[in-house]
mmCIF file of C-alpha atoms in Angstrom:
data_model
loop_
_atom_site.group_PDB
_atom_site.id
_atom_site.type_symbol
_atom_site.label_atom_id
_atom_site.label_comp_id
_atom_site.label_asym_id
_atom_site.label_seq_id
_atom_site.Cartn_x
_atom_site.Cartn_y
_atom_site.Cartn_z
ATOM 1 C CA UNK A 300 0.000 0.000 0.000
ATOM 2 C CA UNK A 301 0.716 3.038 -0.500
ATOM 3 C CA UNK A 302 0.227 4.892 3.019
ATOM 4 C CA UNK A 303 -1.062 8.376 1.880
ATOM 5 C CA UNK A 304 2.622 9.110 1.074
ATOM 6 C CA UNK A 305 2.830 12.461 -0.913
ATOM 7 C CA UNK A 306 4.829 10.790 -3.553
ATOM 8 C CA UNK A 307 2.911 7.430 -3.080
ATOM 9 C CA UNK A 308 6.106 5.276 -2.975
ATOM 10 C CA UNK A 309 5.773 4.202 0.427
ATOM 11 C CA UNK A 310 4.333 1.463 1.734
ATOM 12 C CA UNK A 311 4.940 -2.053 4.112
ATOM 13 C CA UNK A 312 1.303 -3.484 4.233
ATOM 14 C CA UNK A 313 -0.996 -5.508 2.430
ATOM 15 C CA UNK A 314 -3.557 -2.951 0.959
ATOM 16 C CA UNK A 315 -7.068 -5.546 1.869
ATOM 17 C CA UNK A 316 -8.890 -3.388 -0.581
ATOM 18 C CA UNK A 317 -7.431 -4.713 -3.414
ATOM 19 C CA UNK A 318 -6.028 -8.055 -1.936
ATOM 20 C CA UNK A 319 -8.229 -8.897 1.085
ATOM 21 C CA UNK A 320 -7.464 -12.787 0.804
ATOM 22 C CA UNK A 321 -3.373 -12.416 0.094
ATOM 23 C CA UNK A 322 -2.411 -14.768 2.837
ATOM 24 C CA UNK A 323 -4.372 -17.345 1.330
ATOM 25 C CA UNK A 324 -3.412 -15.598 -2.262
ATOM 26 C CA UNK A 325 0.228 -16.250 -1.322
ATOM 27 C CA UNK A 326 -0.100 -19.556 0.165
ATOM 28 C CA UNK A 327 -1.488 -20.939 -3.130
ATOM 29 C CA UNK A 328 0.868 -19.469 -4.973
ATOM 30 C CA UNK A 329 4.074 -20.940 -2.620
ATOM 31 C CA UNK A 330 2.100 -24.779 -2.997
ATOM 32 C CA UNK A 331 2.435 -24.176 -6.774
ATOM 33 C CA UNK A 332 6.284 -24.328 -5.861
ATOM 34 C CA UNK A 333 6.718 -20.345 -6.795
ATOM 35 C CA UNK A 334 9.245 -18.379 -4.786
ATOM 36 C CA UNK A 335 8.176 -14.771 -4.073
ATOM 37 C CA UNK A 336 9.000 -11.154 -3.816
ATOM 38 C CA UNK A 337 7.833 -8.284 -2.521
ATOM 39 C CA UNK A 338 9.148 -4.300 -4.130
ATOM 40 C CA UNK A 339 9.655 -2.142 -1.837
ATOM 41 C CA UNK A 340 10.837 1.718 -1.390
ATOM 42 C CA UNK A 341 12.563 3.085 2.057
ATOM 43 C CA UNK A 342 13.073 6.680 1.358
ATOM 44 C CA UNK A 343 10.123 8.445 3.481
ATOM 45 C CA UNK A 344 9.969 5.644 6.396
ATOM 46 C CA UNK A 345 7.152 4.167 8.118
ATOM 47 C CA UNK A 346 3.940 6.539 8.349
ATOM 48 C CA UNK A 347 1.189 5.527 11.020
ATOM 49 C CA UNK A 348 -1.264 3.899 8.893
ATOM 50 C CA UNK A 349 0.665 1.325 8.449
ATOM 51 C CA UNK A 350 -0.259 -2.358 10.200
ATOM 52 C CA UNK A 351 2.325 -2.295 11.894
ATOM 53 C CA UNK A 352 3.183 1.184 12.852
ATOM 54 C CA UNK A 353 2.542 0.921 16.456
ATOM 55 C CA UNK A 354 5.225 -1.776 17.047
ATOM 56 C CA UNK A 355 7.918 -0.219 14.364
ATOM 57 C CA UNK A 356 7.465 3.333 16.227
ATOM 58 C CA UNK A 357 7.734 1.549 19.377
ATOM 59 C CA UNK A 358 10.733 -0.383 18.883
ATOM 60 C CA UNK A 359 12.447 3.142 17.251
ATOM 61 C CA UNK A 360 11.714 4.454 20.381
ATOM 62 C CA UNK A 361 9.048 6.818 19.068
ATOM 63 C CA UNK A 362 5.293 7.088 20.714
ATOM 64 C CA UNK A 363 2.811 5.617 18.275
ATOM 65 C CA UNK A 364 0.860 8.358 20.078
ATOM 66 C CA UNK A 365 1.955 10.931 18.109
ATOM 67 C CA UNK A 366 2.019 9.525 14.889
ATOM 68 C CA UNK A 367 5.229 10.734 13.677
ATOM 69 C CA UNK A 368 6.760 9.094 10.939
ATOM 70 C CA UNK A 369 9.121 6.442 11.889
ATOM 71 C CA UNK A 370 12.233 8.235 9.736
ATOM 72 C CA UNK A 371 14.826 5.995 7.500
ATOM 73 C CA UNK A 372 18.073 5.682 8.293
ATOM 74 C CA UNK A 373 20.677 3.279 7.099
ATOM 75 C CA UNK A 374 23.351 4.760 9.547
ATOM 76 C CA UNK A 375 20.785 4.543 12.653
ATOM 77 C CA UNK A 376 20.770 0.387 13.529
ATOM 78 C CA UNK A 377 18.211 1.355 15.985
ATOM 79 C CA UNK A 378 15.546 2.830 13.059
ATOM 80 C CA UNK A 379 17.105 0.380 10.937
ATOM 81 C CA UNK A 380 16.245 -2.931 13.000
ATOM 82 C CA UNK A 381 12.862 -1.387 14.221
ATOM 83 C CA UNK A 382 11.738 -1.741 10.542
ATOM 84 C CA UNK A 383 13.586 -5.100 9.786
ATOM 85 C CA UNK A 384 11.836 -6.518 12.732
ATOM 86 C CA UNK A 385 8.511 -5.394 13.352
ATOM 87 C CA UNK A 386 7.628 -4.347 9.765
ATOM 88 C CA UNK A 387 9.497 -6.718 7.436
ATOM 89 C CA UNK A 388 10.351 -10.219 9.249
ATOM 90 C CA UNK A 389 6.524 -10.600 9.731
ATOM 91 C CA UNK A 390 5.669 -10.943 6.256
ATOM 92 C CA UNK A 391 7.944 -13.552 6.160
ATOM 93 C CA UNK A 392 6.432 -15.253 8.884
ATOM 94 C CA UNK A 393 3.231 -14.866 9.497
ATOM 95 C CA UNK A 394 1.750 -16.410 6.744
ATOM 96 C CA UNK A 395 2.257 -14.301 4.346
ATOM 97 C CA UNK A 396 5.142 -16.485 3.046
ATOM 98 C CA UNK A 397 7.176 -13.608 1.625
ATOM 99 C CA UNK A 398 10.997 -15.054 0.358
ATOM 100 C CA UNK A 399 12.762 -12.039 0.112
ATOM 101 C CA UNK A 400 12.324 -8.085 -0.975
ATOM 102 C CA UNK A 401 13.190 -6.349 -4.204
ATOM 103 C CA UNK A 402 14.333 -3.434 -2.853
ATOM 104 C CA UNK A 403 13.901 0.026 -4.952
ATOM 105 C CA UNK A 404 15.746 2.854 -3.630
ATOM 106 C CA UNK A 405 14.639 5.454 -5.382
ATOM 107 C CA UNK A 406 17.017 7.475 -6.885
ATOM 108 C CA UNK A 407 17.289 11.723 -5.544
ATOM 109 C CA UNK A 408 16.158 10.203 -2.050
ATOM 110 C CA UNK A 409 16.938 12.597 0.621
ATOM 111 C CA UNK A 410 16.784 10.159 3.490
ATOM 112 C CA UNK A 411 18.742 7.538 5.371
ATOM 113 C CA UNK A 412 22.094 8.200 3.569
ATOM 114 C CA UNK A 413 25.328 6.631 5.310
ATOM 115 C CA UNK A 414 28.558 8.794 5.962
ATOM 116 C CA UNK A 415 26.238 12.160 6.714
ATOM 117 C CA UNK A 416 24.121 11.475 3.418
ATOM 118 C CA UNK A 417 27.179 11.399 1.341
ATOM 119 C CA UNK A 418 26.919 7.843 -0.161
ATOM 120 C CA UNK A 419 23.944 5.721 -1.235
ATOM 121 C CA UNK A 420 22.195 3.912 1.377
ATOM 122 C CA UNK A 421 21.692 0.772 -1.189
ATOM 123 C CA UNK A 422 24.696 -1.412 -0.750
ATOM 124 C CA UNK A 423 23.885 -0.804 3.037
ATOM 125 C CA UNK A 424 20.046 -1.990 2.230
ATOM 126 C CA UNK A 425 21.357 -4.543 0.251
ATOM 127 C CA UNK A 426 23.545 -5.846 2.846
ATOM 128 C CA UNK A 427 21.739 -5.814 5.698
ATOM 129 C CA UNK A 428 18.404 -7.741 4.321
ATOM 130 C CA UNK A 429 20.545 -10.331 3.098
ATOM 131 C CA UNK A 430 22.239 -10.765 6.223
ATOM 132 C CA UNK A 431 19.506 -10.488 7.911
ATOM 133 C CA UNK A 432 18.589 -14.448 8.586
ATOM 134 C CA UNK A 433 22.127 -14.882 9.996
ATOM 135 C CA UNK A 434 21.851 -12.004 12.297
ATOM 136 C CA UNK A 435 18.882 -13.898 13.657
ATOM 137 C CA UNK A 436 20.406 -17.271 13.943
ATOM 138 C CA UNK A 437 19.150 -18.649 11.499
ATOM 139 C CA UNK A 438 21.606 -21.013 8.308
ATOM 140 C CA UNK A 439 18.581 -20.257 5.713
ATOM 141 C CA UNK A 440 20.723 -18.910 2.691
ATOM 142 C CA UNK A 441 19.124 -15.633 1.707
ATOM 143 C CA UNK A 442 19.165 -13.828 -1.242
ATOM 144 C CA UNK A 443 17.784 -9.839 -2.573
ATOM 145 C CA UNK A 444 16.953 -8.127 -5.398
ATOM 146 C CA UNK A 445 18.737 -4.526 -4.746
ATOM 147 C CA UNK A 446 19.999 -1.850 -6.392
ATOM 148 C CA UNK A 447 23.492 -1.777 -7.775
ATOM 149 C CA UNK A 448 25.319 -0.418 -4.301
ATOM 150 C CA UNK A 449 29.119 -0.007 -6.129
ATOM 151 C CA UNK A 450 31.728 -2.803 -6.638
ATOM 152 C CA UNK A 451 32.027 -5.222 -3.299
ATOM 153 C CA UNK A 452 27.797 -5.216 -4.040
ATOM 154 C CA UNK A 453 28.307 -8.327 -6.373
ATOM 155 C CA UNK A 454 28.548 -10.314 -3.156
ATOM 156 C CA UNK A 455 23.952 -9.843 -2.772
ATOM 157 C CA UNK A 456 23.292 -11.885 -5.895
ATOM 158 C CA UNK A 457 20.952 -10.114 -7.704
ATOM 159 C CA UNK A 458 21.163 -6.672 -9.312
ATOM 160 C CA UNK A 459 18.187 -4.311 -10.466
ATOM 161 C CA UNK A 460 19.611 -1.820 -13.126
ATOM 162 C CA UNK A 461 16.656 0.684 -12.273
ATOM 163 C CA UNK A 462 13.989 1.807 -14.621
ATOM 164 C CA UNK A 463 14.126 2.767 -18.122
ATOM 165 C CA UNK A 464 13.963 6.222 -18.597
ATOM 166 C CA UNK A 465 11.009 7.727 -18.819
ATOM 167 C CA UNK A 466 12.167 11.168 -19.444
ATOM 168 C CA UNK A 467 12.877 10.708 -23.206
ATOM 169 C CA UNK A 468 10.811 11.788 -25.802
ATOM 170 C CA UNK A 469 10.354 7.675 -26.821
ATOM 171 C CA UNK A 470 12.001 5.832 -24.294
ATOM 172 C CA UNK A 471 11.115 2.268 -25.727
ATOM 173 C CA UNK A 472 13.794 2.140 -28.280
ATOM 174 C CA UNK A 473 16.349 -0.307 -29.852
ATOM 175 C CA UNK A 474 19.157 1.590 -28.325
ATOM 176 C CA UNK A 475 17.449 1.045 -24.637
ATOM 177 C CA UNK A 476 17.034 -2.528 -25.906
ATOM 178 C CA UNK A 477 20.982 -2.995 -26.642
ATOM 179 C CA UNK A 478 21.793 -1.490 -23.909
ATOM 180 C CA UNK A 479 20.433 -4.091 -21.685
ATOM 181 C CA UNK A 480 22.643 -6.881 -23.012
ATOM 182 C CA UNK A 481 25.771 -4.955 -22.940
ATOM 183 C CA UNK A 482 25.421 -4.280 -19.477
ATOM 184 C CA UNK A 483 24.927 -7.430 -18.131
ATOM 185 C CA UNK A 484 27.843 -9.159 -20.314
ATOM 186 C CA UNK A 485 30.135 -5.888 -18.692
ATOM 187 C CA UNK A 486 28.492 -6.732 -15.378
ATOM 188 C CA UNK A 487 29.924 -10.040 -15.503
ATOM 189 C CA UNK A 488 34.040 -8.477 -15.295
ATOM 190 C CA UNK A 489 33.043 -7.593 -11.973
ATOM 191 C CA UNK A 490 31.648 -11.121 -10.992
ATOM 192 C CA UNK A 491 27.901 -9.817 -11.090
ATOM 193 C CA UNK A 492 26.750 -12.034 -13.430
ATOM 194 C CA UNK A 493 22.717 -12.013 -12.755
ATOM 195 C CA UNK A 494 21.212 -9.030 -13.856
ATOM 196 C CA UNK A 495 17.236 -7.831 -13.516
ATOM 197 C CA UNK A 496 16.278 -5.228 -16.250
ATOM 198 C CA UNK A 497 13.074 -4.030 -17.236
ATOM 199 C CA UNK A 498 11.634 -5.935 -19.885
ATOM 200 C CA UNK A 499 9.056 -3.663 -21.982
ATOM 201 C CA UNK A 500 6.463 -3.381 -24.879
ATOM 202 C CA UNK A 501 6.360 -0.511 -27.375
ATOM 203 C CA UNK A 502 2.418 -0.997 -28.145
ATOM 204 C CA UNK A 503 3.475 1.148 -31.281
ATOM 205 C CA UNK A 504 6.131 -1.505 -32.333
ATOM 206 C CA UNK A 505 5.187 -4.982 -32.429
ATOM 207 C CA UNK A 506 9.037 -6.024 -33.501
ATOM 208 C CA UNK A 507 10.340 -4.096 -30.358
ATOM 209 C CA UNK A 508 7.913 -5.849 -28.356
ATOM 210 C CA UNK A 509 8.998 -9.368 -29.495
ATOM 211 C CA UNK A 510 12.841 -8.973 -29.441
ATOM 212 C CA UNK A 511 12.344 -7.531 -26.158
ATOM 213 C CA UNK A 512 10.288 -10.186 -24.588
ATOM 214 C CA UNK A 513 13.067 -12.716 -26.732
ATOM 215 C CA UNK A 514 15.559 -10.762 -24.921
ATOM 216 C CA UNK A 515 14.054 -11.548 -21.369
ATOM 217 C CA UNK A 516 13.521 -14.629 -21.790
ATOM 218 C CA UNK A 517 17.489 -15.548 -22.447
ATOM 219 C CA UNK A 518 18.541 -12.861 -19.768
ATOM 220 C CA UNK A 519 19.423 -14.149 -16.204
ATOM 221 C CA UNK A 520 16.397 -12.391 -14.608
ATOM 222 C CA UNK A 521 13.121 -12.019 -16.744
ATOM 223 C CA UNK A 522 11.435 -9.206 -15.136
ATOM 224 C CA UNK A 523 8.088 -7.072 -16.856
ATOM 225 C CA UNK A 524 8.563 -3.495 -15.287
ATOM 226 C CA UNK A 525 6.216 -1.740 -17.972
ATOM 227 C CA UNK A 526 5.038 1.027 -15.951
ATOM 228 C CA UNK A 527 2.601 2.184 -18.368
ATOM 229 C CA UNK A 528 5.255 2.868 -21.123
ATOM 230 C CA UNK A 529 3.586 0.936 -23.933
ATOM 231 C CA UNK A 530 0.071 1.873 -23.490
ATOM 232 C CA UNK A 531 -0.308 4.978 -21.392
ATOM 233 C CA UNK A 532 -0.380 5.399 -17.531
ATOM 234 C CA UNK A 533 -3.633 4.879 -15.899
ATOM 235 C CA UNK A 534 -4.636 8.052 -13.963
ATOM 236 C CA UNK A 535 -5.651 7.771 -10.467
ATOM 237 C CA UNK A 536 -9.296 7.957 -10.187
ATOM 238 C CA UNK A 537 -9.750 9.268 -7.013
ATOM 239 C CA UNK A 538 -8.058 12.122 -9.048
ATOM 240 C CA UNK A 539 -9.242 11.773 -12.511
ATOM 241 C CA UNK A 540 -12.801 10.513 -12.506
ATOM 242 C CA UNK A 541 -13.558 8.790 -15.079
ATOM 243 C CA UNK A 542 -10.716 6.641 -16.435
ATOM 244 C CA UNK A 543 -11.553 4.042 -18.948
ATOM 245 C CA UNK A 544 -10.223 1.369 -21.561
ATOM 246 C CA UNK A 545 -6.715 0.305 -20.482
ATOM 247 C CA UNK A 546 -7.408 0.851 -16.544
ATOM 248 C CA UNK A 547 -10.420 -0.440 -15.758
ATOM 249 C CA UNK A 548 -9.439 -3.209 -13.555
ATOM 250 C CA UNK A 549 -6.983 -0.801 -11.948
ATOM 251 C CA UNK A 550 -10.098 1.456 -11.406
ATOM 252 C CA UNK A 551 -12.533 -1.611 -9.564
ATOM 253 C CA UNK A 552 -9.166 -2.764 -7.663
ATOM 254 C CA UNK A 553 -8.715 0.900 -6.429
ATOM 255 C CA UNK A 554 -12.444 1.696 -5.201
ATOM 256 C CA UNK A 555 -12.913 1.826 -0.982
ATOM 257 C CA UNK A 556 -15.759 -0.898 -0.142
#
């Protein structure tokens, strides 16, 4: 969910207006032998909404009370754990049978940088929740999808080379397409050899869309990130009454009961 954020990357809960059965959602899904992920964003912390705000702000040492944000903080292990453990480890656990977290720092965060904000905090992210398991006791071999965090990063197994970008005037093109093999073969000099890029349509290029999807499918990680790219971003229709075609089911999923 997105917890009323401002930008509306936020979030740590199950939003039970649009999945009110995902424990027994997910449970199906891990009998069918599927491992799973969930994508996640850290830069404006925990807001109080969230399920489990109360015990996060607790354990940060902040009174649910006032509903202050619980901020982020790579450099603080005390905000740092509060999140890992009351927020995150319980959607592993409690049925919600959650195998690890694609974590998407976004990039021009403001928060939770280490060395007084002057590095990234996502070799730090990356580290930590893979880590995490063994700082609990546990010998379960765990494993991330994160955000290249600089050269040593190699060592949390799976990169995410960030979205395509959506600034251009047409940003599904063949050179974003040729890119994507190039950097995973250069990827490989540094001994990170499995690679997660966004695999796209261009609804106004059927051969694009093939030798993209051809692409993915002989990549290490095949991984649909389309954003809205190839057919148009659905509005929000709290915002934009109204929205049709395309975004129907977005629009039914996103009505209050």
């Amino acid at each position: 969910t997105k917890d009323g954020s401002p930008d509306g990357w936020t979030g740590y809960s199950w939003d039970e207006r649009v999945l009110p059965n995902h424990q027994q959602l997910n449970n199906w899904l891990k009998a069918q032998d599927l491992t799973l992920s969930c994508n996640i964003h850290d830069n404006e912390g925990m807001g109080h909404l969230e399920h489990r705000y109360e015990a996060t702000a607790s354990a940060a040492g902040i009174d649910p009370s006032t509903n202050a944000t619980v901020p982020f903080s790579v450099a603080n292990k005390t905000l740092m754990l509060a999140v890992e453990d009351q927020a995150l480890n319980p959607l592993k656990a409690n049925g919600s049978a959650i195998d690890f977290f694609w974590i998407d720092w976004q990039q021009g965060g403001k928060q939770g940088g280490a060395l007084g904000g002057r590095s990234n905090p996502t070799f730090w992210l990356n580290k930590v929740r893979c880590t995490d398991a063994k700082r609990l006791g546990s010998q379960e071999r765990t494993m991330v999808l994160g955000r290249w965090g600089g050269l040593g990063n190699h060592r949390y197994q799976l990169g995410f080379s960030g979205d395509i970008n959506d600034h251009q005037p047409t940003p599904l093109n063949w050179d974003a397409l040729a890119y994507q093999p190039y950097y995973s073969a250069s990827g490989s000099t540094v001994s990170y050899g499995f690679w997660s890029h966004d695999i796209l349509t261009a609804g106004a290029d059927p051969e694009l869309s093939l030798r993209w999807v051809q692409w993915g499918a002989n990549s290490g990680v095949m991984r649909f990130h389309d954003r809205g790219l190839s057919s148009g971003a659905c509005n929000d229709p709290f915002k934009v009454p109204g929205q049709t075609g395309s975004c129907e089911i977005d629009l039914i999923w996103k009505q209050p009961y």
